[in-house]
């Protein structure tokens, strides 16, 4: 079987006997798709050059079929075909070498042909056989004159005719390879389309402006309608409350050539709406502009299940907040009967309030609070801040905080602020605190807590690690996997806390 355009039948070899039978020969001929090569520009240039090289008024690429010979390209001849019964090329194609007929009236094989005895007045003929890579005879590249030429062709003309015949076969072979490649691609596309049609979701493709040119069969199954052609056409399928956001998001993604993801309600064939997850990505490198490929998957059950869980979580969150308030209230009530435990009760109540604040970051009850470390610090330290916002300053890199990190972080900074209010900078009117956040090369966040003021109360023993210090160490090292260092300077307390980024965002 042919593989490349270089797989030409060896010049000088007769056609293969196995492909000289008409059925076999015509079967090979059909694989070339010759109908598409009639008037081919490359072939036309070759026959024009053949006529000039051999100094003849006519030249043609002749393909010999079962009942006719037709001319894919021709020079100096008006008719596109002649009967096979009067074809010189039908004889030429069976030879291993070019056939030269100096005077057709003197050659018994051709003297009675109508093109010789009739108005065409064919006298001189020279043709080089066209043989496929399998060895099937197809026709010939020939030149014709109305005057006999006893000297035939010069050596240069003969060689040139053979070279041009090889060029003709390369053009035919290239076209056959193109057809075969197209068939392979079409078969692969058909298989791929079958695979895509079998997936449970909707798949689509579009050009760089999001003009949709393909939807798999699932679209019609789900919507019962013809697919959209441009983004605005989605208005008929996307829930009115979701359309503007979805349309704006896709338009932005197309403009920026960035991936798109969104959830929206899509109209079904029965008129109902179901939640869908839409994803689309631009694919570059396959043309001058990117193409878009996207999917739509039904997530209605998961969405509604998640929604019900959110409702449950919100209810639980509300109850937990109530429990914090109840416990704090009970502590305050009991403390009234125990004046000697007033300070302890106040500390405990403030700690419970800090836990309640941390809970807002874990599961907000109403709305959604900030999710950054700076937001948490601002909320926790707000009671100690002055009106100008200068008593406590926070500088440096911010960091997102996850649900697991919120509670230990709240306890850490509540403990530091409480101790500062009792014994440190916040116990003095002129005292202040500077917090510096810094990223390290080890993908950690360094938090430096520094107090500026001599204590207004007698400081606790630095060598003794009390309950507060143990809680700090437990929260930082045990829960967050970080490091904790505390020291006292002339100006006040300095705490260095280093926590891995992954612990903060978990």
Short mmCIF file of N, CA and C in Angstrom, two decimals, residues 199-352:
data_model
loop_
_atom_site.label_atom_id
_atom_site.label_comp_id
_atom_site.label_asym_id
_atom_site.label_seq_id
_atom_site.Cartn_x
_atom_site.Cartn_y
_atom_site.Cartn_z
N UNK A 199 -21.02 10.80 26.84
CA UNK A 199 -20.79 11.30 28.20
C UNK A 199 -22.08 11.91 28.74
N UNK A 200 -22.25 11.93 30.06
CA UNK A 200 -23.51 12.42 30.63
C UNK A 200 -23.68 13.93 30.56
N UNK A 201 -22.60 14.67 30.31
CA UNK A 201 -22.70 16.13 30.27
C UNK A 201 -22.78 16.66 28.85
N UNK A 202 -23.02 17.95 28.76
CA UNK A 202 -23.05 18.65 27.48
C UNK A 202 -21.64 19.14 27.17
N UNK A 203 -21.20 18.93 25.93
CA UNK A 203 -19.89 19.41 25.49
C UNK A 203 -20.09 20.31 24.27
N UNK A 204 -19.26 21.36 24.17
CA UNK A 204 -19.38 22.29 23.06
C UNK A 204 -18.03 22.86 22.68
N UNK A 205 -17.98 23.45 21.50
CA UNK A 205 -16.78 24.16 21.06
C UNK A 205 -17.20 25.45 20.38
N UNK A 206 -16.28 26.42 20.34
CA UNK A 206 -16.58 27.73 19.75
C UNK A 206 -15.29 28.35 19.25
N UNK A 207 -15.42 29.37 18.39
CA UNK A 207 -14.24 30.06 17.90
C UNK A 207 -13.79 31.10 18.93
N UNK A 208 -12.82 31.94 18.54
CA UNK A 208 -12.22 32.86 19.50
C UNK A 208 -13.18 33.94 19.96
N UNK A 209 -14.30 34.14 19.24
CA UNK A 209 -15.30 35.12 19.65
C UNK A 209 -16.50 34.47 20.32
N UNK A 210 -16.36 33.18 20.65
CA UNK A 210 -17.43 32.41 21.30
C UNK A 210 -18.64 32.24 20.38
N UNK A 211 -18.39 32.13 19.08
CA UNK A 211 -19.44 31.71 18.16
C UNK A 211 -19.45 30.18 18.17
N UNK A 212 -20.52 29.60 18.67
CA UNK A 212 -20.56 28.16 18.90
C UNK A 212 -20.73 27.40 17.59
N UNK A 213 -19.88 26.38 17.41
CA UNK A 213 -19.95 25.60 16.17
C UNK A 213 -20.16 24.11 16.41
N UNK A 214 -20.24 23.70 17.68
CA UNK A 214 -20.48 22.28 17.94
C UNK A 214 -21.11 22.09 19.31
N UNK A 215 -22.11 21.25 19.38
CA UNK A 215 -22.68 20.75 20.63
C UNK A 215 -22.89 19.26 20.47
N UNK A 216 -22.57 18.51 21.51
CA UNK A 216 -22.81 17.07 21.40
C UNK A 216 -24.31 16.77 21.53
N UNK A 217 -24.66 15.50 21.31
CA UNK A 217 -26.07 15.11 21.27
C UNK A 217 -26.78 15.35 22.59
N UNK A 218 -26.02 15.44 23.67
CA UNK A 218 -26.62 15.60 24.98
C UNK A 218 -27.39 16.92 25.09
N UNK A 219 -26.96 17.95 24.33
CA UNK A 219 -27.65 19.24 24.38
C UNK A 219 -29.13 19.06 24.02
N UNK A 220 -29.38 18.38 22.89
CA UNK A 220 -30.75 18.21 22.42
C UNK A 220 -31.54 17.35 23.41
N UNK A 221 -30.88 16.36 24.01
CA UNK A 221 -31.56 15.51 25.00
C UNK A 221 -32.02 16.33 26.21
N UNK A 222 -31.17 17.26 26.65
CA UNK A 222 -31.46 18.01 27.86
C UNK A 222 -32.46 19.14 27.61
N UNK A 223 -32.24 19.90 26.53
CA UNK A 223 -33.03 21.11 26.31
C UNK A 223 -34.19 20.90 25.35
N UNK A 224 -34.09 19.91 24.48
CA UNK A 224 -35.12 19.70 23.47
C UNK A 224 -35.15 20.79 22.42
N UNK A 225 -34.09 21.59 22.33
CA UNK A 225 -34.06 22.72 21.40
C UNK A 225 -32.76 22.73 20.61
N UNK A 226 -32.74 23.54 19.56
CA UNK A 226 -31.52 23.74 18.80
C UNK A 226 -30.53 24.53 19.65
N UNK A 227 -29.24 24.26 19.52
CA UNK A 227 -28.25 24.93 20.36
C UNK A 227 -28.07 26.39 19.99
N UNK A 228 -27.53 27.20 20.91
CA UNK A 228 -27.26 28.61 20.63
C UNK A 228 -26.09 28.78 19.66
N UNK A 229 -26.03 29.92 19.01
CA UNK A 229 -24.94 30.21 18.08
C UNK A 229 -23.98 31.26 18.63
N UNK A 230 -24.50 32.18 19.44
CA UNK A 230 -23.66 33.22 20.06
C UNK A 230 -24.04 33.30 21.54
N UNK A 231 -23.17 33.89 22.39
CA UNK A 231 -23.46 33.94 23.82
C UNK A 231 -24.82 34.54 24.17
N UNK A 232 -25.26 35.56 23.42
CA UNK A 232 -26.55 36.19 23.73
C UNK A 232 -27.71 35.22 23.58
N UNK A 233 -27.54 34.20 22.74
CA UNK A 233 -28.62 33.22 22.54
C UNK A 233 -28.89 32.38 23.78
N UNK A 234 -27.96 32.40 24.74
CA UNK A 234 -28.15 31.60 25.96
C UNK A 234 -29.28 32.16 26.83
N UNK A 235 -29.74 33.38 26.52
CA UNK A 235 -30.80 33.98 27.32
C UNK A 235 -32.05 33.08 27.34
N UNK A 236 -32.25 32.32 26.27
CA UNK A 236 -33.42 31.44 26.19
C UNK A 236 -33.28 30.21 27.09
N UNK A 237 -32.06 29.95 27.58
CA UNK A 237 -31.83 28.72 28.32
C UNK A 237 -31.39 28.94 29.77
N UNK A 238 -30.81 30.11 30.06
CA UNK A 238 -30.34 30.40 31.42
C UNK A 238 -31.43 31.12 32.19
N UNK A 239 -31.60 30.76 33.46
CA UNK A 239 -32.60 31.40 34.31
C UNK A 239 -32.39 32.91 34.30
N UNK A 240 -33.47 33.70 34.20
CA UNK A 240 -33.34 35.17 34.14
C UNK A 240 -32.51 35.76 35.26
N UNK A 241 -32.58 35.17 36.46
CA UNK A 241 -31.82 35.71 37.59
C UNK A 241 -30.33 35.42 37.48
N UNK A 242 -29.95 34.46 36.62
CA UNK A 242 -28.56 34.05 36.51
C UNK A 242 -27.89 34.52 35.22
N UNK A 243 -28.70 35.01 34.26
CA UNK A 243 -28.15 35.24 32.92
C UNK A 243 -27.09 36.34 32.89
N UNK A 244 -27.36 37.50 33.46
CA UNK A 244 -26.44 38.63 33.35
C UNK A 244 -25.07 38.29 33.92
N UNK A 245 -25.04 37.66 35.08
CA UNK A 245 -23.76 37.30 35.69
C UNK A 245 -23.03 36.28 34.83
N UNK A 246 -23.77 35.30 34.33
CA UNK A 246 -23.14 34.26 33.50
C UNK A 246 -22.61 34.85 32.20
N UNK A 247 -23.42 35.67 31.55
CA UNK A 247 -23.02 36.27 30.28
C UNK A 247 -21.81 37.18 30.46
N UNK A 248 -21.81 37.97 31.52
CA UNK A 248 -20.68 38.88 31.78
C UNK A 248 -19.42 38.09 32.08
N UNK A 249 -19.56 36.99 32.83
CA UNK A 249 -18.39 36.18 33.16
C UNK A 249 -17.77 35.53 31.94
N UNK A 250 -18.61 35.00 31.05
CA UNK A 250 -18.09 34.38 29.83
C UNK A 250 -17.47 35.42 28.92
N UNK A 251 -18.11 36.57 28.79
CA UNK A 251 -17.56 37.64 27.94
C UNK A 251 -16.19 38.09 28.44
N UNK A 252 -16.06 38.22 29.75
CA UNK A 252 -14.77 38.62 30.33
C UNK A 252 -13.71 37.54 30.06
N UNK A 253 -14.08 36.28 30.22
CA UNK A 253 -13.13 35.19 29.98
C UNK A 253 -12.68 35.18 28.52
N UNK A 254 -13.59 35.41 27.60
CA UNK A 254 -13.25 35.42 26.18
C UNK A 254 -12.33 36.59 25.86
N UNK A 255 -12.62 37.76 26.43
CA UNK A 255 -11.78 38.94 26.19
C UNK A 255 -10.37 38.73 26.71
N UNK A 256 -10.26 38.11 27.88
CA UNK A 256 -8.95 37.93 28.53
C UNK A 256 -8.29 36.60 28.17
N UNK A 257 -9.04 35.75 27.46
CA UNK A 257 -8.55 34.41 27.10
C UNK A 257 -8.11 33.64 28.36
N UNK A 258 -9.02 33.59 29.35
CA UNK A 258 -8.75 32.89 30.61
C UNK A 258 -9.87 31.87 30.83
N UNK A 259 -9.63 30.82 31.61
CA UNK A 259 -10.68 29.82 31.87
C UNK A 259 -11.90 30.43 32.52
N UNK A 260 -13.03 29.81 32.27
CA UNK A 260 -14.31 30.30 32.80
C UNK A 260 -14.99 29.17 33.58
N UNK A 261 -15.57 29.52 34.73
CA UNK A 261 -16.33 28.55 35.51
C UNK A 261 -17.48 29.27 36.20
N UNK A 262 -18.66 28.66 36.18
CA UNK A 262 -19.82 29.30 36.79
C UNK A 262 -20.90 28.26 37.05
N UNK A 263 -21.79 28.58 37.98
CA UNK A 263 -22.96 27.74 38.24
C UNK A 263 -24.21 28.55 37.96
N UNK A 264 -25.14 27.98 37.22
CA UNK A 264 -26.38 28.67 36.92
C UNK A 264 -27.48 27.65 36.68
N UNK A 265 -28.71 28.15 36.68
CA UNK A 265 -29.87 27.29 36.42
C UNK A 265 -30.19 27.31 34.93
N UNK A 266 -30.34 26.13 34.34
CA UNK A 266 -30.60 26.04 32.91
C UNK A 266 -31.95 25.37 32.67
N UNK A 267 -32.67 25.94 31.69
CA UNK A 267 -33.99 25.42 31.36
C UNK A 267 -33.88 24.04 30.71
N UNK A 268 -34.74 23.12 31.17
CA UNK A 268 -34.77 21.77 30.64
C UNK A 268 -35.87 21.65 29.57
N UNK A 269 -35.90 20.49 28.93
CA UNK A 269 -36.88 20.28 27.86
C UNK A 269 -38.32 20.41 28.38
N UNK A 270 -38.57 20.08 29.66
CA UNK A 270 -39.93 20.15 30.21
C UNK A 270 -40.25 21.53 30.79
N UNK A 271 -39.33 22.49 30.64
CA UNK A 271 -39.57 23.84 31.12
C UNK A 271 -39.05 24.11 32.52
N UNK A 272 -38.65 23.07 33.24
CA UNK A 272 -38.10 23.27 34.59
C UNK A 272 -36.65 23.74 34.49
N UNK A 273 -36.10 24.15 35.64
CA UNK A 273 -34.72 24.60 35.68
C UNK A 273 -33.92 23.69 36.61
N UNK A 274 -32.69 23.41 36.22
CA UNK A 274 -31.79 22.62 37.05
C UNK A 274 -30.44 23.32 37.10
N UNK A 275 -29.76 23.19 38.24
CA UNK A 275 -28.45 23.81 38.41
C UNK A 275 -27.41 23.06 37.58
N UNK A 276 -26.59 23.84 36.87
CA UNK A 276 -25.54 23.28 36.01
C UNK A 276 -24.20 23.91 36.39
N UNK A 277 -23.15 23.10 36.28
CA UNK A 277 -21.78 23.61 36.43
C UNK A 277 -21.20 23.78 35.04
N UNK A 278 -20.82 25.01 34.71
CA UNK A 278 -20.29 25.33 33.38
C UNK A 278 -18.81 25.62 33.49
N UNK A 279 -18.02 24.96 32.64
CA UNK A 279 -16.58 25.22 32.57
C UNK A 279 -16.19 25.40 31.11
N UNK A 280 -15.25 26.30 30.85
CA UNK A 280 -14.75 26.52 29.49
C UNK A 280 -13.29 26.92 29.56
N UNK A 281 -12.51 26.45 28.59
CA UNK A 281 -11.08 26.79 28.55
C UNK A 281 -10.71 27.17 27.12
N UNK A 282 -9.80 28.17 26.99
CA UNK A 282 -9.29 28.51 25.66
C UNK A 282 -8.14 27.57 25.30
N UNK A 283 -8.14 27.08 24.07
CA UNK A 283 -7.06 26.19 23.61
C UNK A 283 -6.28 26.93 22.54
N UNK A 284 -5.01 27.19 22.82
CA UNK A 284 -4.15 27.92 21.90
C UNK A 284 -3.17 26.98 21.23
N UNK A 285 -2.50 27.48 20.20
CA UNK A 285 -1.48 26.70 19.52
C UNK A 285 -2.00 25.83 18.40
N UNK A 286 -3.30 25.89 18.07
CA UNK A 286 -3.83 25.06 16.99
C UNK A 286 -4.33 25.92 15.84
N UNK A 287 -4.03 27.21 15.88
CA UNK A 287 -4.46 28.11 14.84
C UNK A 287 -4.05 29.53 15.18
N UNK A 288 -4.36 30.48 14.30
CA UNK A 288 -3.97 31.87 14.57
C UNK A 288 -4.69 32.48 15.76
N UNK A 289 -5.86 31.96 16.11
CA UNK A 289 -6.62 32.46 17.26
C UNK A 289 -7.04 31.27 18.12
N UNK A 290 -7.25 31.50 19.43
CA UNK A 290 -7.64 30.39 20.30
C UNK A 290 -9.05 29.89 20.01
N UNK A 291 -9.28 28.63 20.27
CA UNK A 291 -10.61 28.05 20.22
C UNK A 291 -11.05 27.75 21.64
N UNK A 292 -12.37 27.67 21.84
CA UNK A 292 -12.93 27.44 23.16
C UNK A 292 -13.61 26.08 23.22
N UNK A 293 -13.38 25.39 24.31
CA UNK A 293 -14.04 24.11 24.55
C UNK A 293 -14.64 24.15 25.95
N UNK A 294 -15.90 23.69 26.05
CA UNK A 294 -16.57 23.79 27.34
C UNK A 294 -17.46 22.60 27.62
N UNK A 295 -17.89 22.50 28.87
CA UNK A 295 -18.77 21.42 29.31
C UNK A 295 -19.84 21.99 30.24
N UNK A 296 -20.95 21.28 30.30
CA UNK A 296 -22.05 21.60 31.22
C UNK A 296 -22.46 20.30 31.90
N UNK A 297 -22.39 20.29 33.22
CA UNK A 297 -22.77 19.09 33.97
C UNK A 297 -23.88 19.43 34.96
N UNK A 298 -24.82 18.52 35.07
CA UNK A 298 -25.95 18.69 35.98
C UNK A 298 -25.47 18.46 37.41
N UNK A 299 -25.58 19.51 38.24
CA UNK A 299 -25.19 19.41 39.66
C UNK A 299 -26.38 19.73 40.55
N UNK A 300 -27.59 19.59 39.99
CA UNK A 300 -28.78 20.04 40.72
C UNK A 300 -28.91 19.32 42.06
N UNK A 301 -28.75 18.00 42.07
CA UNK A 301 -28.92 17.26 43.33
C UNK A 301 -27.84 17.65 44.33
N UNK A 302 -26.58 17.75 43.85
CA UNK A 302 -25.51 18.13 44.75
C UNK A 302 -25.70 19.55 45.26
N UNK A 303 -26.16 20.45 44.37
CA UNK A 303 -26.36 21.85 44.76
C UNK A 303 -27.43 21.96 45.84
N UNK A 304 -28.55 21.25 45.62
CA UNK A 304 -29.65 21.34 46.59
C UNK A 304 -29.27 20.66 47.90
N UNK A 305 -28.48 19.57 47.82
CA UNK A 305 -28.00 18.93 49.04
C UNK A 305 -27.06 19.87 49.79
N UNK A 306 -26.17 20.54 49.05
CA UNK A 306 -25.27 21.50 49.68
C UNK A 306 -26.04 22.65 50.29
N UNK A 307 -27.08 23.08 49.59
CA UNK A 307 -27.92 24.17 50.08
C UNK A 307 -28.59 23.79 51.40
N UNK A 308 -29.11 22.56 51.45
CA UNK A 308 -29.76 22.12 52.69
C UNK A 308 -28.75 21.99 53.82
N UNK A 309 -27.53 21.55 53.47
CA UNK A 309 -26.50 21.45 54.50
C UNK A 309 -26.10 22.83 55.00
N UNK A 310 -26.06 23.81 54.08
CA UNK A 310 -25.75 25.18 54.49
C UNK A 310 -26.80 25.71 55.45
N UNK A 311 -28.06 25.40 55.16
CA UNK A 311 -29.13 25.82 56.06
C UNK A 311 -28.97 25.20 57.44
N UNK A 312 -28.64 23.88 57.44
CA UNK A 312 -28.42 23.19 58.70
C UNK A 312 -27.22 23.77 59.44
N UNK A 313 -26.13 24.04 58.67
CA UNK A 313 -24.93 24.59 59.30
C UNK A 313 -25.22 25.97 59.88
N UNK A 314 -26.01 26.77 59.15
CA UNK A 314 -26.34 28.10 59.66
C UNK A 314 -27.16 28.01 60.95
N UNK A 315 -28.08 27.03 61.00
CA UNK A 315 -28.88 26.85 62.20
C UNK A 315 -28.01 26.41 63.37
N UNK A 316 -27.09 25.46 63.09
CA UNK A 316 -26.17 25.01 64.14
C UNK A 316 -25.27 26.17 64.60
N UNK A 317 -24.82 26.96 63.62
CA UNK A 317 -23.97 28.10 63.96
C UNK A 317 -24.71 29.07 64.87
N UNK A 318 -25.96 29.32 64.53
CA UNK A 318 -26.76 30.23 65.35
C UNK A 318 -26.91 29.69 66.77
N UNK A 319 -27.13 28.39 66.87
CA UNK A 319 -27.29 27.79 68.20
C UNK A 319 -25.98 27.84 68.98
N UNK A 320 -24.85 27.62 68.26
CA UNK A 320 -23.56 27.68 68.95
C UNK A 320 -23.29 29.09 69.46
N UNK A 321 -23.60 30.08 68.63
CA UNK A 321 -23.44 31.46 69.08
C UNK A 321 -24.30 31.74 70.32
N UNK A 322 -25.50 31.17 70.30
CA UNK A 322 -26.37 31.35 71.47
C UNK A 322 -25.76 30.70 72.71
N UNK A 323 -25.13 29.53 72.50
CA UNK A 323 -24.51 28.84 73.63
C UNK A 323 -23.39 29.70 74.22
N UNK A 324 -22.55 30.32 73.31
CA UNK A 324 -21.50 31.22 73.81
C UNK A 324 -22.12 32.35 74.65
N UNK A 325 -23.21 32.92 74.14
CA UNK A 325 -23.85 34.03 74.86
C UNK A 325 -24.41 33.56 76.20
N UNK A 326 -25.03 32.35 76.20
CA UNK A 326 -25.61 31.81 77.44
C UNK A 326 -24.52 31.55 78.47
N UNK A 327 -23.40 30.90 77.99
CA UNK A 327 -22.31 30.59 78.93
C UNK A 327 -21.72 31.88 79.50
N UNK A 328 -21.52 32.87 78.60
CA UNK A 328 -20.97 34.15 79.07
C UNK A 328 -21.90 34.80 80.07
N UNK A 329 -23.21 34.71 79.81
CA UNK A 329 -24.18 35.28 80.74
C UNK A 329 -24.18 34.56 82.08
N UNK A 330 -24.08 33.21 82.05
CA UNK A 330 -24.04 32.44 83.30
C UNK A 330 -22.82 32.79 84.12
N UNK A 331 -21.66 32.97 83.40
CA UNK A 331 -20.45 33.34 84.13
C UNK A 331 -20.64 34.69 84.84
N UNK A 332 -21.25 35.64 84.13
CA UNK A 332 -21.46 36.97 84.72
C UNK A 332 -22.40 36.89 85.92
N UNK A 333 -23.48 36.08 85.81
CA UNK A 333 -24.44 35.96 86.91
C UNK A 333 -23.79 35.33 88.13
N UNK A 334 -23.05 34.23 87.88
CA UNK A 334 -22.42 33.55 89.02
C UNK A 334 -21.36 34.42 89.68
N UNK A 335 -20.69 35.25 88.87
CA UNK A 335 -19.62 36.08 89.43
C UNK A 335 -20.16 37.11 90.41
N UNK A 336 -21.43 37.48 90.26
CA UNK A 336 -22.00 38.46 91.17
C UNK A 336 -22.03 37.93 92.61
N UNK A 337 -22.16 36.63 92.73
CA UNK A 337 -22.21 36.03 94.07
C UNK A 337 -20.83 35.70 94.61
N UNK A 338 -19.79 35.92 93.78
CA UNK A 338 -18.43 35.63 94.20
C UNK A 338 -17.53 36.79 93.81
N UNK A 339 -17.60 37.86 94.57
CA UNK A 339 -16.79 39.06 94.23
C UNK A 339 -15.31 38.76 94.12
N UNK A 340 -14.83 37.80 94.90
CA UNK A 340 -13.40 37.49 94.86
C UNK A 340 -12.98 36.86 93.52
N UNK A 341 -13.95 36.36 92.75
CA UNK A 341 -13.64 35.72 91.46
C UNK A 341 -13.98 36.64 90.29
N UNK A 342 -14.17 37.95 90.59
CA UNK A 342 -14.58 38.87 89.55
C UNK A 342 -13.58 38.92 88.38
N UNK A 343 -12.27 39.03 88.73
CA UNK A 343 -11.26 39.14 87.66
C UNK A 343 -11.23 37.87 86.81
N UNK A 344 -11.30 36.72 87.50
CA UNK A 344 -11.29 35.45 86.76
C UNK A 344 -12.52 35.34 85.85
N UNK A 345 -13.67 35.73 86.37
CA UNK A 345 -14.90 35.65 85.58
C UNK A 345 -14.85 36.57 84.37
N UNK A 346 -14.23 37.75 84.56
CA UNK A 346 -14.12 38.69 83.44
C UNK A 346 -13.20 38.13 82.36
N UNK A 347 -12.08 37.54 82.80
CA UNK A 347 -11.16 36.92 81.82
C UNK A 347 -11.85 35.80 81.06
N UNK A 348 -12.57 34.97 81.80
CA UNK A 348 -13.25 33.84 81.17
C UNK A 348 -14.30 34.33 80.19
N UNK A 349 -15.03 35.36 80.57
CA UNK A 349 -16.07 35.89 79.70
C UNK A 349 -15.47 36.48 78.42
N UNK A 350 -14.37 37.20 78.57
CA UNK A 350 -13.71 37.77 77.39
C UNK A 350 -13.17 36.68 76.47
N UNK A 351 -12.66 35.61 77.06
CA UNK A 351 -12.17 34.49 76.24
C UNK A 351 -13.30 33.85 75.47
N UNK A 352 -14.44 33.70 76.13
CA UNK A 352 -15.61 33.13 75.44
C UNK A 352 -16.04 34.03 74.29
#
